[in-house]
mmCIF file with all atom_site columns, C-alpha atoms in Angstrom:
data_model
loop_
_atom_site.group_PDB
_atom_site.id
_atom_site.type_symbol
_atom_site.label_atom_id
_atom_site.label_alt_id
_atom_site.label_comp_id
_atom_site.label_asym_id
_atom_site.label_entity_id
_atom_site.label_seq_id
_atom_site.pdbx_PDB_ins_code
_atom_site.Cartn_x
_atom_site.Cartn_y
_atom_site.Cartn_z
_atom_site.occupancy
_atom_site.B_iso_or_equiv
_atom_site.pdbx_formal_charge
_atom_site.auth_seq_id
_atom_site.auth_comp_id
_atom_site.auth_asym_id
_atom_site.auth_atom_id
_atom_site.pdbx_PDB_model_num
ATOM 1   C CA . MET A 1 1   ? 0.000   0.000   0.000   1.00 47.00 ? 1   MET A CA 1
ATOM 2   C CA . GLU A 1 2   ? 1.395   3.382   -0.983  1.00 48.00 ? 2   GLU A CA 1
ATOM 3   C CA . LYS A 1 3   ? 1.988   5.616   2.025   1.00 52.00 ? 3   LYS A CA 1
ATOM 4   C CA . SER A 1 4   ? 0.557   8.605   0.178   1.00 63.00 ? 4   SER A CA 1
ATOM 5   C CA . LEU A 1 5   ? -2.906  7.061   -0.002  1.00 71.00 ? 5   LEU A CA 1
ATOM 6   C CA . ASN A 1 6   ? -5.445  8.583   2.363   1.00 77.00 ? 6   ASN A CA 1
ATOM 7   C CA . ILE A 1 7   ? -8.636  6.844   3.440   1.00 82.00 ? 7   ILE A CA 1
ATOM 8   C CA . ASP A 1 8   ? -10.738 10.000  3.339   1.00 75.00 ? 8   ASP A CA 1
ATOM 9   C CA . ASP A 1 9   ? -9.603  10.887  -0.172  1.00 76.00 ? 9   ASP A CA 1
ATOM 10  C CA . ASP A 1 10  ? -8.660  7.600   -1.809  1.00 86.00 ? 10  ASP A CA 1
ATOM 11  C CA . LEU A 1 11  ? -11.123 5.028   -0.466  1.00 92.00 ? 11  LEU A CA 1
ATOM 12  C CA . LYS A 1 12  ? -13.465 3.862   -3.212  1.00 94.00 ? 12  LYS A CA 1
ATOM 13  C CA . LEU A 1 13  ? -16.669 1.950   -2.514  1.00 95.00 ? 13  LEU A CA 1
ATOM 14  C CA . ILE A 1 14  ? -17.927 0.081   -5.553  1.00 94.00 ? 14  ILE A CA 1
ATOM 15  C CA . ILE A 1 15  ? -21.018 -2.010  -6.203  1.00 94.00 ? 15  ILE A CA 1
ATOM 16  C CA . VAL A 1 16  ? -19.784 -5.508  -6.929  1.00 90.00 ? 16  VAL A CA 1
ATOM 17  C CA . GLU A 1 17  ? -19.835 -6.800  -10.503 1.00 88.00 ? 17  GLU A CA 1
ATOM 18  C CA . LYS A 1 18  ? -19.859 -10.589 -10.632 1.00 82.00 ? 18  LYS A CA 1
ATOM 19  C CA . GLU A 1 19  ? -17.501 -11.019 -13.583 1.00 79.00 ? 19  GLU A CA 1
ATOM 20  C CA . LYS A 1 20  ? -15.052 -8.414  -12.335 1.00 84.00 ? 20  LYS A CA 1
ATOM 21  C CA . HIS A 1 21  ? -14.921 -8.946  -8.586  1.00 83.00 ? 21  HIS A CA 1
ATOM 22  C CA . SER A 1 22  ? -15.908 -12.554 -7.797  1.00 83.00 ? 22  SER A CA 1
ATOM 23  C CA . ASP A 1 23  ? -12.381 -13.916 -7.316  1.00 84.00 ? 23  ASP A CA 1
ATOM 24  C CA . ILE A 1 24  ? -11.073 -11.028 -5.217  1.00 83.00 ? 24  ILE A CA 1
ATOM 25  C CA . ILE A 1 25  ? -14.258 -10.980 -3.118  1.00 82.00 ? 25  ILE A CA 1
ATOM 26  C CA . TYR A 1 26  ? -13.989 -14.692 -2.350  1.00 83.00 ? 26  TYR A CA 1
ATOM 27  C CA . ASP A 1 27  ? -10.257 -14.584 -1.577  1.00 83.00 ? 27  ASP A CA 1
ATOM 28  C CA . LYS A 1 28  ? -10.476 -11.501 0.642   1.00 83.00 ? 28  LYS A CA 1
ATOM 29  C CA . PHE A 1 29  ? -13.650 -12.709 2.351   1.00 80.00 ? 29  PHE A CA 1
ATOM 30  C CA . MET A 1 30  ? -12.122 -16.090 3.182   1.00 79.00 ? 30  MET A CA 1
ATOM 31  C CA . GLU A 1 31  ? -8.865  -14.577 4.372   1.00 81.00 ? 31  GLU A CA 1
ATOM 32  C CA . THR A 1 32  ? -10.498 -11.907 6.531   1.00 80.00 ? 32  THR A CA 1
ATOM 33  C CA . PHE A 1 33  ? -13.239 -14.077 8.025   1.00 73.00 ? 33  PHE A CA 1
ATOM 34  C CA . LEU A 1 34  ? -10.944 -16.936 8.981   1.00 71.00 ? 34  LEU A CA 1
ATOM 35  C CA . LYS A 1 35  ? -8.784  -14.485 10.917  1.00 78.00 ? 35  LYS A CA 1
ATOM 36  C CA . ASN A 1 36  ? -11.418 -12.194 12.398  1.00 82.00 ? 36  ASN A CA 1
ATOM 37  C CA . GLU A 1 37  ? -14.982 -13.549 12.389  1.00 86.00 ? 37  GLU A CA 1
ATOM 38  C CA . PRO A 1 38  ? -15.666 -14.527 16.020  1.00 88.00 ? 38  PRO A CA 1
ATOM 39  C CA . ILE A 1 39  ? -17.640 -17.717 15.356  1.00 87.00 ? 39  ILE A CA 1
ATOM 40  C CA . ALA A 1 40  ? -15.115 -19.005 12.805  1.00 85.00 ? 40  ALA A CA 1
ATOM 41  C CA . VAL A 1 41  ? -12.226 -18.244 15.184  1.00 86.00 ? 41  VAL A CA 1
ATOM 42  C CA . SER A 1 42  ? -14.116 -19.738 18.136  1.00 88.00 ? 42  SER A CA 1
ATOM 43  C CA . ILE A 1 43  ? -14.453 -23.154 16.494  1.00 85.00 ? 43  ILE A CA 1
ATOM 44  C CA . ASN A 1 44  ? -10.834 -23.133 15.248  1.00 82.00 ? 44  ASN A CA 1
ATOM 45  C CA . SER A 1 45  ? -12.033 -23.530 11.683  1.00 75.00 ? 45  SER A CA 1
ATOM 46  C CA . LYS A 1 46  ? -9.720  -24.011 8.734   1.00 77.00 ? 46  LYS A CA 1
ATOM 47  C CA . MET A 1 47  ? -10.279 -22.911 5.166   1.00 74.00 ? 47  MET A CA 1
ATOM 48  C CA . GLU A 1 48  ? -11.206 -26.408 4.009   1.00 77.00 ? 48  GLU A CA 1
ATOM 49  C CA . ASP A 1 49  ? -13.821 -26.643 6.785   1.00 76.00 ? 49  ASP A CA 1
ATOM 50  C CA . LEU A 1 50  ? -15.685 -23.544 5.652   1.00 79.00 ? 50  LEU A CA 1
ATOM 51  C CA . LYS A 1 51  ? -15.052 -23.542 1.919   1.00 78.00 ? 51  LYS A CA 1
ATOM 52  C CA . ASP A 1 52  ? -18.477 -24.861 0.902   1.00 80.00 ? 52  ASP A CA 1
ATOM 53  C CA . ILE A 1 53  ? -20.354 -22.496 3.214   1.00 81.00 ? 53  ILE A CA 1
ATOM 54  C CA . TYR A 1 54  ? -18.433 -19.446 2.086   1.00 79.00 ? 54  TYR A CA 1
ATOM 55  C CA . LEU A 1 55  ? -18.716 -20.370 -1.594  1.00 82.00 ? 55  LEU A CA 1
ATOM 56  C CA . TYR A 1 56  ? -22.473 -20.490 -1.093  1.00 84.00 ? 56  TYR A CA 1
ATOM 57  C CA . VAL A 1 57  ? -22.529 -17.099 0.665   1.00 85.00 ? 57  VAL A CA 1
ATOM 58  C CA . VAL A 1 58  ? -20.394 -15.412 -1.984  1.00 86.00 ? 58  VAL A CA 1
ATOM 59  C CA . GLY A 1 59  ? -22.347 -17.018 -4.816  1.00 87.00 ? 59  GLY A CA 1
ATOM 60  C CA . LYS A 1 60  ? -25.667 -15.862 -3.405  1.00 89.00 ? 60  LYS A CA 1
ATOM 61  C CA . ALA A 1 61  ? -24.383 -12.323 -2.863  1.00 90.00 ? 61  ALA A CA 1
ATOM 62  C CA . LEU A 1 62  ? -23.096 -12.064 -6.428  1.00 89.00 ? 62  LEU A CA 1
ATOM 63  C CA . LYS A 1 63  ? -26.425 -12.930 -8.058  1.00 91.00 ? 63  LYS A CA 1
ATOM 64  C CA . GLU A 1 64  ? -27.561 -9.299  -7.947  1.00 94.00 ? 64  GLU A CA 1
ATOM 65  C CA . PRO A 1 65  ? -25.704 -5.953  -7.869  1.00 94.00 ? 65  PRO A CA 1
ATOM 66  C CA . VAL A 1 66  ? -26.238 -5.094  -4.199  1.00 96.00 ? 66  VAL A CA 1
ATOM 67  C CA . SER A 1 67  ? -22.910 -6.057  -2.590  1.00 95.00 ? 67  SER A CA 1
ATOM 68  C CA . VAL A 1 68  ? -20.060 -3.623  -1.932  1.00 95.00 ? 68  VAL A CA 1
ATOM 69  C CA . VAL A 1 69  ? -16.295 -3.834  -2.293  1.00 94.00 ? 69  VAL A CA 1
ATOM 70  C CA . ALA A 1 70  ? -13.874 -1.291  -0.808  1.00 94.00 ? 70  ALA A CA 1
ATOM 71  C CA . TYR A 1 71  ? -10.620 -0.365  -2.527  1.00 93.00 ? 71  TYR A CA 1
ATOM 72  C CA . LEU A 1 72  ? -7.750  1.773   -1.308  1.00 92.00 ? 72  LEU A CA 1
ATOM 73  C CA . GLY A 1 73  ? -5.657  2.354   -4.379  1.00 88.00 ? 73  GLY A CA 1
ATOM 74  C CA . ASN A 1 74  ? -5.525  -0.973  -6.191  1.00 88.00 ? 74  ASN A CA 1
ATOM 75  C CA . GLU A 1 75  ? -5.972  -3.063  -3.049  1.00 88.00 ? 75  GLU A CA 1
ATOM 76  C CA . CYS A 1 76  ? -9.255  -4.565  -1.907  1.00 90.00 ? 76  CYS A CA 1
ATOM 77  C CA . ILE A 1 77  ? -9.456  -3.951  1.841   1.00 91.00 ? 77  ILE A CA 1
ATOM 78  C CA . GLY A 1 78  ? -13.031 -4.891  2.655   1.00 91.00 ? 78  GLY A CA 1
ATOM 79  C CA . GLY A 1 79  ? -16.615 -5.143  1.595   1.00 93.00 ? 79  GLY A CA 1
ATOM 80  C CA . ALA A 1 80  ? -20.137 -6.273  2.375   1.00 95.00 ? 80  ALA A CA 1
ATOM 81  C CA . LEU A 1 81  ? -21.899 -9.316  0.951   1.00 94.00 ? 81  LEU A CA 1
ATOM 82  C CA . ASN A 1 82  ? -25.615 -8.645  0.545   1.00 96.00 ? 82  ASN A CA 1
ATOM 83  C CA . TYR A 1 83  ? -28.710 -9.989  -1.167  1.00 97.00 ? 83  TYR A CA 1
ATOM 84  C CA . THR A 1 84  ? -32.392 -9.109  -1.243  1.00 98.00 ? 84  THR A CA 1
ATOM 85  C CA . VAL A 1 85  ? -35.152 -11.223 0.304   1.00 97.00 ? 85  VAL A CA 1
ATOM 86  C CA . THR A 1 86  ? -38.838 -11.048 -0.602  1.00 97.00 ? 86  THR A CA 1
ATOM 87  C CA . ASP A 1 87  ? -40.109 -14.331 0.864   1.00 95.00 ? 87  ASP A CA 1
ATOM 88  C CA . ILE A 1 88  ? -40.229 -13.009 4.432   1.00 95.00 ? 88  ILE A CA 1
ATOM 89  C CA . PRO A 1 89  ? -41.379 -15.749 6.845   1.00 90.00 ? 89  PRO A CA 1
ATOM 90  C CA . ASN A 1 90  ? -44.777 -14.950 8.317   1.00 89.00 ? 90  ASN A CA 1
ATOM 91  C CA . SER A 1 91  ? -44.526 -15.757 12.010  1.00 88.00 ? 91  SER A CA 1
ATOM 92  C CA . THR A 1 92  ? -46.610 -14.872 15.051  1.00 90.00 ? 92  THR A CA 1
ATOM 93  C CA . GLU A 1 93  ? -44.278 -16.725 17.433  1.00 91.00 ? 93  GLU A CA 1
ATOM 94  C CA . ASN A 1 94  ? -41.733 -14.642 19.303  1.00 94.00 ? 94  ASN A CA 1
ATOM 95  C CA . PRO A 1 95  ? -38.512 -16.704 19.005  1.00 94.00 ? 95  PRO A CA 1
ATOM 96  C CA . ASN A 1 96  ? -37.204 -15.114 22.195  1.00 92.00 ? 96  ASN A CA 1
ATOM 97  C CA . LEU A 1 97  ? -39.826 -17.106 24.103  1.00 92.00 ? 97  LEU A CA 1
ATOM 98  C CA . SER A 1 98  ? -38.906 -20.506 22.679  1.00 90.00 ? 98  SER A CA 1
ATOM 99  C CA . PHE A 1 99  ? -35.115 -20.720 22.813  1.00 90.00 ? 99  PHE A CA 1
ATOM 100 C CA . LYS A 1 100 ? -33.671 -24.131 23.636  1.00 88.00 ? 100 LYS A CA 1
ATOM 101 C CA . ASN A 1 101 ? -29.967 -24.275 24.245  1.00 88.00 ? 101 ASN A CA 1
ATOM 102 C CA . ASP A 1 102 ? -29.290 -27.935 23.363  1.00 92.00 ? 102 ASP A CA 1
ATOM 103 C CA . PHE A 1 103 ? -28.541 -28.306 19.649  1.00 93.00 ? 103 PHE A CA 1
ATOM 104 C CA . THR A 1 104 ? -27.248 -31.889 19.661  1.00 93.00 ? 104 THR A CA 1
ATOM 105 C CA . HIS A 1 105 ? -29.910 -33.015 17.175  1.00 92.00 ? 105 HIS A CA 1
ATOM 106 C CA . GLU A 1 106 ? -29.308 -30.067 14.842  1.00 91.00 ? 106 GLU A CA 1
ATOM 107 C CA . ILE A 1 107 ? -25.543 -30.634 14.781  1.00 91.00 ? 107 ILE A CA 1
ATOM 108 C CA . ALA A 1 108 ? -26.080 -34.299 13.901  1.00 91.00 ? 108 ALA A CA 1
ATOM 109 C CA . SER A 1 109 ? -28.669 -33.581 11.215  1.00 88.00 ? 109 SER A CA 1
ATOM 110 C CA . PHE A 1 110 ? -26.452 -31.547 8.859   1.00 83.00 ? 110 PHE A CA 1
ATOM 111 C CA . LYS A 1 111 ? -24.783 -34.633 7.413   1.00 79.00 ? 111 LYS A CA 1
ATOM 112 C CA . MET A 1 112 ? -23.857 -32.977 4.117   1.00 77.00 ? 112 MET A CA 1
ATOM 113 C CA . ILE A 1 113 ? -21.859 -30.266 5.892   1.00 78.00 ? 113 ILE A CA 1
ATOM 114 C CA . ASN A 1 114 ? -18.370 -30.647 7.346   1.00 78.00 ? 114 ASN A CA 1
ATOM 115 C CA . LEU A 1 115 ? -18.718 -31.440 11.072  1.00 80.00 ? 115 LEU A CA 1
ATOM 116 C CA . GLU A 1 116 ? -16.362 -28.622 12.069  1.00 80.00 ? 116 GLU A CA 1
ATOM 117 C CA . ALA A 1 117 ? -18.475 -26.077 10.169  1.00 82.00 ? 117 ALA A CA 1
ATOM 118 C CA . ARG A 1 118 ? -21.873 -27.129 11.505  1.00 87.00 ? 118 ARG A CA 1
ATOM 119 C CA . PRO A 1 119 ? -21.890 -24.787 14.539  1.00 89.00 ? 119 PRO A CA 1
ATOM 120 C CA . ILE A 1 120 ? -21.896 -21.788 12.179  1.00 89.00 ? 120 ILE A CA 1
ATOM 121 C CA . ILE A 1 121 ? -25.022 -23.077 10.431  1.00 89.00 ? 121 ILE A CA 1
ATOM 122 C CA . VAL A 1 122 ? -26.786 -23.988 13.677  1.00 92.00 ? 122 VAL A CA 1
ATOM 123 C CA . VAL A 1 123 ? -26.057 -20.674 15.406  1.00 94.00 ? 123 VAL A CA 1
ATOM 124 C CA . THR A 1 124 ? -27.055 -18.597 12.383  1.00 93.00 ? 124 THR A CA 1
ATOM 125 C CA . ARG A 1 125 ? -30.303 -20.496 11.859  1.00 93.00 ? 125 ARG A CA 1
ATOM 126 C CA . GLU A 1 126 ? -31.259 -20.108 15.498  1.00 95.00 ? 126 GLU A CA 1
ATOM 127 C CA . ILE A 1 127 ? -30.570 -16.377 15.775  1.00 96.00 ? 127 ILE A CA 1
ATOM 128 C CA . GLU A 1 128 ? -32.547 -15.807 12.545  1.00 96.00 ? 128 GLU A CA 1
ATOM 129 C CA . ARG A 1 129 ? -35.372 -18.217 13.407  1.00 95.00 ? 129 ARG A CA 1
ATOM 130 C CA . ASN A 1 130 ? -38.845 -16.712 12.880  1.00 95.00 ? 130 ASN A CA 1
ATOM 131 C CA . TYR A 1 131 ? -37.295 -13.311 12.202  1.00 97.00 ? 131 TYR A CA 1
ATOM 132 C CA . GLY A 1 132 ? -40.469 -12.268 10.372  1.00 96.00 ? 132 GLY A CA 1
ATOM 133 C CA . PHE A 1 133 ? -42.089 -11.841 13.793  1.00 97.00 ? 133 PHE A CA 1
ATOM 134 C CA . PHE A 1 134 ? -40.079 -8.659  14.305  1.00 97.00 ? 134 PHE A CA 1
ATOM 135 C CA . ILE A 1 135 ? -40.930 -7.094  10.921  1.00 97.00 ? 135 ILE A CA 1
ATOM 136 C CA . PRO A 1 136 ? -44.573 -8.069  10.262  1.00 94.00 ? 136 PRO A CA 1
ATOM 137 C CA . ASN A 1 137 ? -45.180 -5.519  7.499   1.00 92.00 ? 137 ASN A CA 1
ATOM 138 C CA . CYS A 1 138 ? -41.948 -6.084  5.598   1.00 96.00 ? 138 CYS A CA 1
ATOM 139 C CA . LYS A 1 139 ? -42.298 -6.918  1.912   1.00 96.00 ? 139 LYS A CA 1
ATOM 140 C CA . LYS A 1 140 ? -38.620 -6.776  0.959   1.00 98.00 ? 140 LYS A CA 1
ATOM 141 C CA . LEU A 1 141 ? -35.355 -6.570  2.887   1.00 98.00 ? 141 LEU A CA 1
ATOM 142 C CA . LEU A 1 142 ? -31.665 -6.402  2.158   1.00 98.00 ? 142 LEU A CA 1
ATOM 143 C CA . LYS A 1 143 ? -29.712 -9.043  4.060   1.00 98.00 ? 143 LYS A CA 1
ATOM 144 C CA . LEU A 1 144 ? -26.234 -7.854  5.032   1.00 98.00 ? 144 LEU A CA 1
ATOM 145 C CA . GLU A 1 145 ? -24.727 -11.311 5.225   1.00 94.00 ? 145 GLU A CA 1
ATOM 146 C CA . ALA A 1 146 ? -21.125 -10.369 5.912   1.00 92.00 ? 146 ALA A CA 1
ATOM 147 C CA . LEU A 1 147 ? -19.194 -7.184  6.659   1.00 93.00 ? 147 LEU A CA 1
ATOM 148 C CA . PHE A 1 148 ? -15.440 -7.523  6.450   1.00 91.00 ? 148 PHE A CA 1
ATOM 149 C CA . VAL A 1 149 ? -12.491 -5.130  6.680   1.00 91.00 ? 149 VAL A CA 1
ATOM 150 C CA . GLU A 1 150 ? -8.848  -6.128  6.567   1.00 89.00 ? 150 GLU A CA 1
ATOM 151 C CA . SER A 1 151 ? -7.432  -6.022  10.102  1.00 85.00 ? 151 SER A CA 1
ATOM 152 C CA . ASN A 1 152 ? -4.722  -3.511  9.150   1.00 87.00 ? 152 ASN A CA 1
ATOM 153 C CA . PHE A 1 153 ? -7.489  -1.007  8.422   1.00 89.00 ? 153 PHE A CA 1
ATOM 154 C CA . SER A 1 154 ? -9.871  -1.721  11.296  1.00 86.00 ? 154 SER A CA 1
ATOM 155 C CA . GLY A 1 155 ? -10.903 1.178   13.503  1.00 88.00 ? 155 GLY A CA 1
ATOM 156 C CA . LYS A 1 156 ? -10.513 3.730   10.711  1.00 90.00 ? 156 LYS A CA 1
ATOM 157 C CA . GLY A 1 157 ? -14.184 4.158   9.874   1.00 93.00 ? 157 GLY A CA 1
ATOM 158 C CA . ILE A 1 158 ? -14.140 1.979   6.764   1.00 95.00 ? 158 ILE A CA 1
ATOM 159 C CA . GLY A 1 159 ? -16.774 -0.427  8.069   1.00 95.00 ? 159 GLY A CA 1
ATOM 160 C CA . THR A 1 160 ? -19.056 2.512   8.854   1.00 96.00 ? 160 THR A CA 1
ATOM 161 C CA . LYS A 1 161 ? -18.671 3.885   5.331   1.00 96.00 ? 161 LYS A CA 1
ATOM 162 C CA . ILE A 1 162 ? -19.456 0.473   3.853   1.00 97.00 ? 162 ILE A CA 1
ATOM 163 C CA . VAL A 1 163 ? -22.609 0.029   5.953   1.00 98.00 ? 163 VAL A CA 1
ATOM 164 C CA . LYS A 1 164 ? -23.806 3.528   5.044   1.00 98.00 ? 164 LYS A CA 1
ATOM 165 C CA . MET A 1 165 ? -23.520 2.559   1.382   1.00 98.00 ? 165 MET A CA 1
ATOM 166 C CA . VAL A 1 166 ? -25.409 -0.676  2.074   1.00 98.00 ? 166 VAL A CA 1
ATOM 167 C CA . ILE A 1 167 ? -28.266 1.375   3.543   1.00 98.00 ? 167 ILE A CA 1
ATOM 168 C CA . GLU A 1 168 ? -28.337 3.563   0.430   1.00 98.00 ? 168 GLU A CA 1
ATOM 169 C CA . ILE A 1 169 ? -28.454 0.462   -1.770  1.00 98.00 ? 169 ILE A CA 1
ATOM 170 C CA . ALA A 1 170 ? -31.388 -0.841  0.284   1.00 98.00 ? 170 ALA A CA 1
ATOM 171 C CA . LYS A 1 171 ? -33.231 2.426   -0.295  1.00 98.00 ? 171 LYS A CA 1
ATOM 172 C CA . LYS A 1 172 ? -32.663 2.255   -4.053  1.00 97.00 ? 172 LYS A CA 1
ATOM 173 C CA . GLU A 1 173 ? -33.886 -1.346  -4.055  1.00 97.00 ? 173 GLU A CA 1
ATOM 174 C CA . ASN A 1 174 ? -37.094 -0.214  -2.294  1.00 97.00 ? 174 ASN A CA 1
ATOM 175 C CA . CYS A 1 175 ? -36.389 -2.405  0.714   1.00 98.00 ? 175 CYS A CA 1
ATOM 176 C CA . ASP A 1 176 ? -38.256 -1.929  3.973   1.00 98.00 ? 176 ASP A CA 1
ATOM 177 C CA . TYR A 1 177 ? -35.377 -3.081  6.177   1.00 98.00 ? 177 TYR A CA 1
ATOM 178 C CA . VAL A 1 178 ? -31.723 -4.047  6.277   1.00 99.00 ? 178 VAL A CA 1
ATOM 179 C CA . MET A 1 179 ? -31.178 -7.202  8.322   1.00 99.00 ? 179 MET A CA 1
ATOM 180 C CA . THR A 1 180 ? -27.907 -8.470  9.741   1.00 98.00 ? 180 THR A CA 1
ATOM 181 C CA . VAL A 1 181 ? -26.424 -10.736 12.405  1.00 97.00 ? 181 VAL A CA 1
ATOM 182 C CA . ALA A 1 182 ? -23.642 -9.206  14.491  1.00 96.00 ? 182 ALA A CA 1
ATOM 183 C CA . SER A 1 183 ? -21.192 -11.570 16.164  1.00 93.00 ? 183 SER A CA 1
ATOM 184 C CA . ALA A 1 184 ? -18.214 -9.198  16.306  1.00 90.00 ? 184 ALA A CA 1
ATOM 185 C CA . GLY A 1 185 ? -18.233 -6.441  18.877  1.00 91.00 ? 185 GLY A CA 1
ATOM 186 C CA . GLY A 1 186 ? -16.879 -3.896  16.407  1.00 91.00 ? 186 GLY A CA 1
ATOM 187 C CA . SER A 1 187 ? -19.522 -4.492  13.763  1.00 93.00 ? 187 SER A CA 1
ATOM 188 C CA . GLY A 1 188 ? -22.231 -4.490  16.423  1.00 94.00 ? 188 GLY A CA 1
ATOM 189 C CA . GLN A 1 189 ? -21.130 -1.013  17.482  1.00 95.00 ? 189 GLN A CA 1
ATOM 190 C CA . ILE A 1 190 ? -21.178 0.193   13.869  1.00 96.00 ? 190 ILE A CA 1
ATOM 191 C CA . PHE A 1 191 ? -24.708 -1.086  13.356  1.00 98.00 ? 191 PHE A CA 1
ATOM 192 C CA . LYS A 1 192 ? -25.926 0.447   16.616  1.00 97.00 ? 192 LYS A CA 1
ATOM 193 C CA . LYS A 1 193 ? -24.317 3.795   15.800  1.00 97.00 ? 193 LYS A CA 1
ATOM 194 C CA . LEU A 1 194 ? -26.045 3.902   12.414  1.00 98.00 ? 194 LEU A CA 1
ATOM 195 C CA . GLY A 1 195 ? -29.489 3.161   13.831  1.00 97.00 ? 195 GLY A CA 1
ATOM 196 C CA . PHE A 1 196 ? -29.868 -0.612  13.667  1.00 98.00 ? 196 PHE A CA 1
ATOM 197 C CA . LYS A 1 197 ? -32.069 -2.028  16.436  1.00 98.00 ? 197 LYS A CA 1
ATOM 198 C CA . CYS A 1 198 ? -31.259 -5.283  18.206  1.00 98.00 ? 198 CYS A CA 1
ATOM 199 C CA . VAL A 1 199 ? -34.356 -7.490  18.416  1.00 97.00 ? 199 VAL A CA 1
ATOM 200 C CA . ARG A 1 200 ? -32.730 -10.705 19.573  1.00 97.00 ? 200 ARG A CA 1
ATOM 201 C CA . GLU A 1 201 ? -29.539 -11.349 21.541  1.00 97.00 ? 201 GLU A CA 1
ATOM 202 C CA . ILE A 1 202 ? -28.164 -14.715 22.619  1.00 96.00 ? 202 ILE A CA 1
ATOM 203 C CA . SER A 1 203 ? -25.152 -15.374 24.821  1.00 95.00 ? 203 SER A CA 1
ATOM 204 C CA . VAL A 1 204 ? -22.254 -17.219 23.202  1.00 94.00 ? 204 VAL A CA 1
ATOM 205 C CA . SER A 1 205 ? -22.221 -19.641 26.137  1.00 94.00 ? 205 SER A CA 1
ATOM 206 C CA . SER A 1 206 ? -25.875 -20.617 25.614  1.00 95.00 ? 206 SER A CA 1
ATOM 207 C CA . PHE A 1 207 ? -25.300 -22.842 22.589  1.00 94.00 ? 207 PHE A CA 1
ATOM 208 C CA . LEU A 1 208 ? -24.711 -26.433 23.717  1.00 94.00 ? 208 LEU A CA 1
ATOM 209 C CA . SER A 1 209 ? -24.238 -29.796 22.008  1.00 92.00 ? 209 SER A CA 1
ATOM 210 C CA . ASN A 1 210 ? -24.100 -33.005 24.049  1.00 92.00 ? 210 ASN A CA 1
ATOM 211 C CA . GLY A 1 211 ? -24.010 -30.843 27.151  1.00 91.00 ? 211 GLY A CA 1
ATOM 212 C CA . LYS A 1 212 ? -20.879 -28.973 26.087  1.00 92.00 ? 212 LYS A CA 1
ATOM 213 C CA . ARG A 1 213 ? -20.453 -25.464 24.743  1.00 93.00 ? 213 ARG A CA 1
ATOM 214 C CA . MET A 1 214 ? -20.403 -25.264 20.965  1.00 91.00 ? 214 MET A CA 1
ATOM 215 C CA . LEU A 1 215 ? -18.545 -21.950 20.948  1.00 91.00 ? 215 LEU A CA 1
ATOM 216 C CA . LYS A 1 216 ? -15.537 -20.790 22.928  1.00 90.00 ? 216 LYS A CA 1
ATOM 217 C CA . ASP A 1 217 ? -15.407 -17.239 24.252  1.00 90.00 ? 217 ASP A CA 1
ATOM 218 C CA . PHE A 1 218 ? -15.023 -14.831 21.359  1.00 92.00 ? 218 PHE A CA 1
ATOM 219 C CA . HIS A 1 219 ? -11.516 -13.493 20.873  1.00 88.00 ? 219 HIS A CA 1
ATOM 220 C CA . ASP A 1 220 ? -12.702 -9.869  20.636  1.00 88.00 ? 220 ASP A CA 1
ATOM 221 C CA . GLY A 1 221 ? -14.363 -9.974  24.056  1.00 87.00 ? 221 GLY A CA 1
ATOM 222 C CA . ASN A 1 222 ? -17.889 -9.848  22.665  1.00 91.00 ? 222 ASN A CA 1
ATOM 223 C CA . GLN A 1 223 ? -20.197 -12.202 24.566  1.00 93.00 ? 223 GLN A CA 1
ATOM 224 C CA . THR A 1 224 ? -23.387 -12.254 22.509  1.00 95.00 ? 224 THR A CA 1
ATOM 225 C CA . ILE A 1 225 ? -24.740 -12.705 18.994  1.00 96.00 ? 225 ILE A CA 1
ATOM 226 C CA . LYS A 1 226 ? -27.320 -10.153 17.873  1.00 97.00 ? 226 LYS A CA 1
ATOM 227 C CA . LEU A 1 227 ? -30.068 -10.071 15.258  1.00 98.00 ? 227 LEU A CA 1
ATOM 228 C CA . MET A 1 228 ? -30.432 -6.461  14.121  1.00 98.00 ? 228 MET A CA 1
ATOM 229 C CA . PHE A 1 229 ? -32.673 -4.494  11.766  1.00 99.00 ? 229 PHE A CA 1
ATOM 230 C CA . TYR A 1 230 ? -32.445 -1.061  10.192  1.00 99.00 ? 230 TYR A CA 1
ATOM 231 C CA . LYS A 1 231 ? -35.816 0.370   9.154   1.00 98.00 ? 231 LYS A CA 1
ATOM 232 C CA . ILE A 1 232 ? -35.741 2.219   5.844   1.00 96.00 ? 232 ILE A CA 1
ATOM 233 C CA . ASN A 1 233 ? -37.707 5.460   5.855   1.00 84.00 ? 233 ASN A CA 1
ATOM 234 C CA . ASN A 1 234 ? -38.171 6.311   2.181   1.00 61.00 ? 234 ASN A CA 1
#
C-alpha cells in the first residue's frame, strides 16, 4: 500500500460486478473471516472446513448488484456481501420465548456439511429463526450477510462507510429493512451507531451440544450474537 494514499480521499466503494470482482471478493472474504470472524475463530475452523459455506454465501451475494467492495488504491481492503429477500417468513411466534440451548440433534442432522463447520449453520439459523415476527409488514429486505475489513485497516471508519452505502443500496432497491447478524463487537457497534435495532440477543455460552459449549469465548471480548434491523424510511 502506498503511504501517500489517504482513506478520506482515496477510499473507493464500488457495487460488486460478478464477472469483475468474484475472485477477489472470495479470496479476501475467506482470508479476513478466517482471521477475524468470532464464530469461525471460536471453532478453530480451517479454510477447508468452511469452503463450501463461504462459496455459497459469496455465490448468493453475487447474483444481484447489491454487494459492496472497498478499494484503497488498487488493493481490496473490505466489503459487504448482501442480497435481497422477498419471501419473508410470516410468524406470530416470538422466538425469544422458545429458545432451547441444546442443539445436539441439529448438529447431527447436517450430514452434508463438514462437522467442524456445523456450529456456524446452527447458530445462524437459530438467531434468525422466525425473524419475520419482528418485521410483520416487511415486503422486501436487504440481508447484510457479511461485513469484512482487513485487520490492518480496522478502527478507521471503513466499516461505517461500507454500511452507510449498504443502507443507500437498500433504499434504491425499495427495501423496507436491512437485516444483519452481528457476532463481532466492532460491527455491532457500527450497526448500533447507524441506527440498527437489536431485536434478539443470545449469549455465546448458551449454545450447547451433548451438554458442552459449541462456541468458545469470542476473541474480541464480545459475549453475545445479535439479530439487528435497520428500518428504511423512504
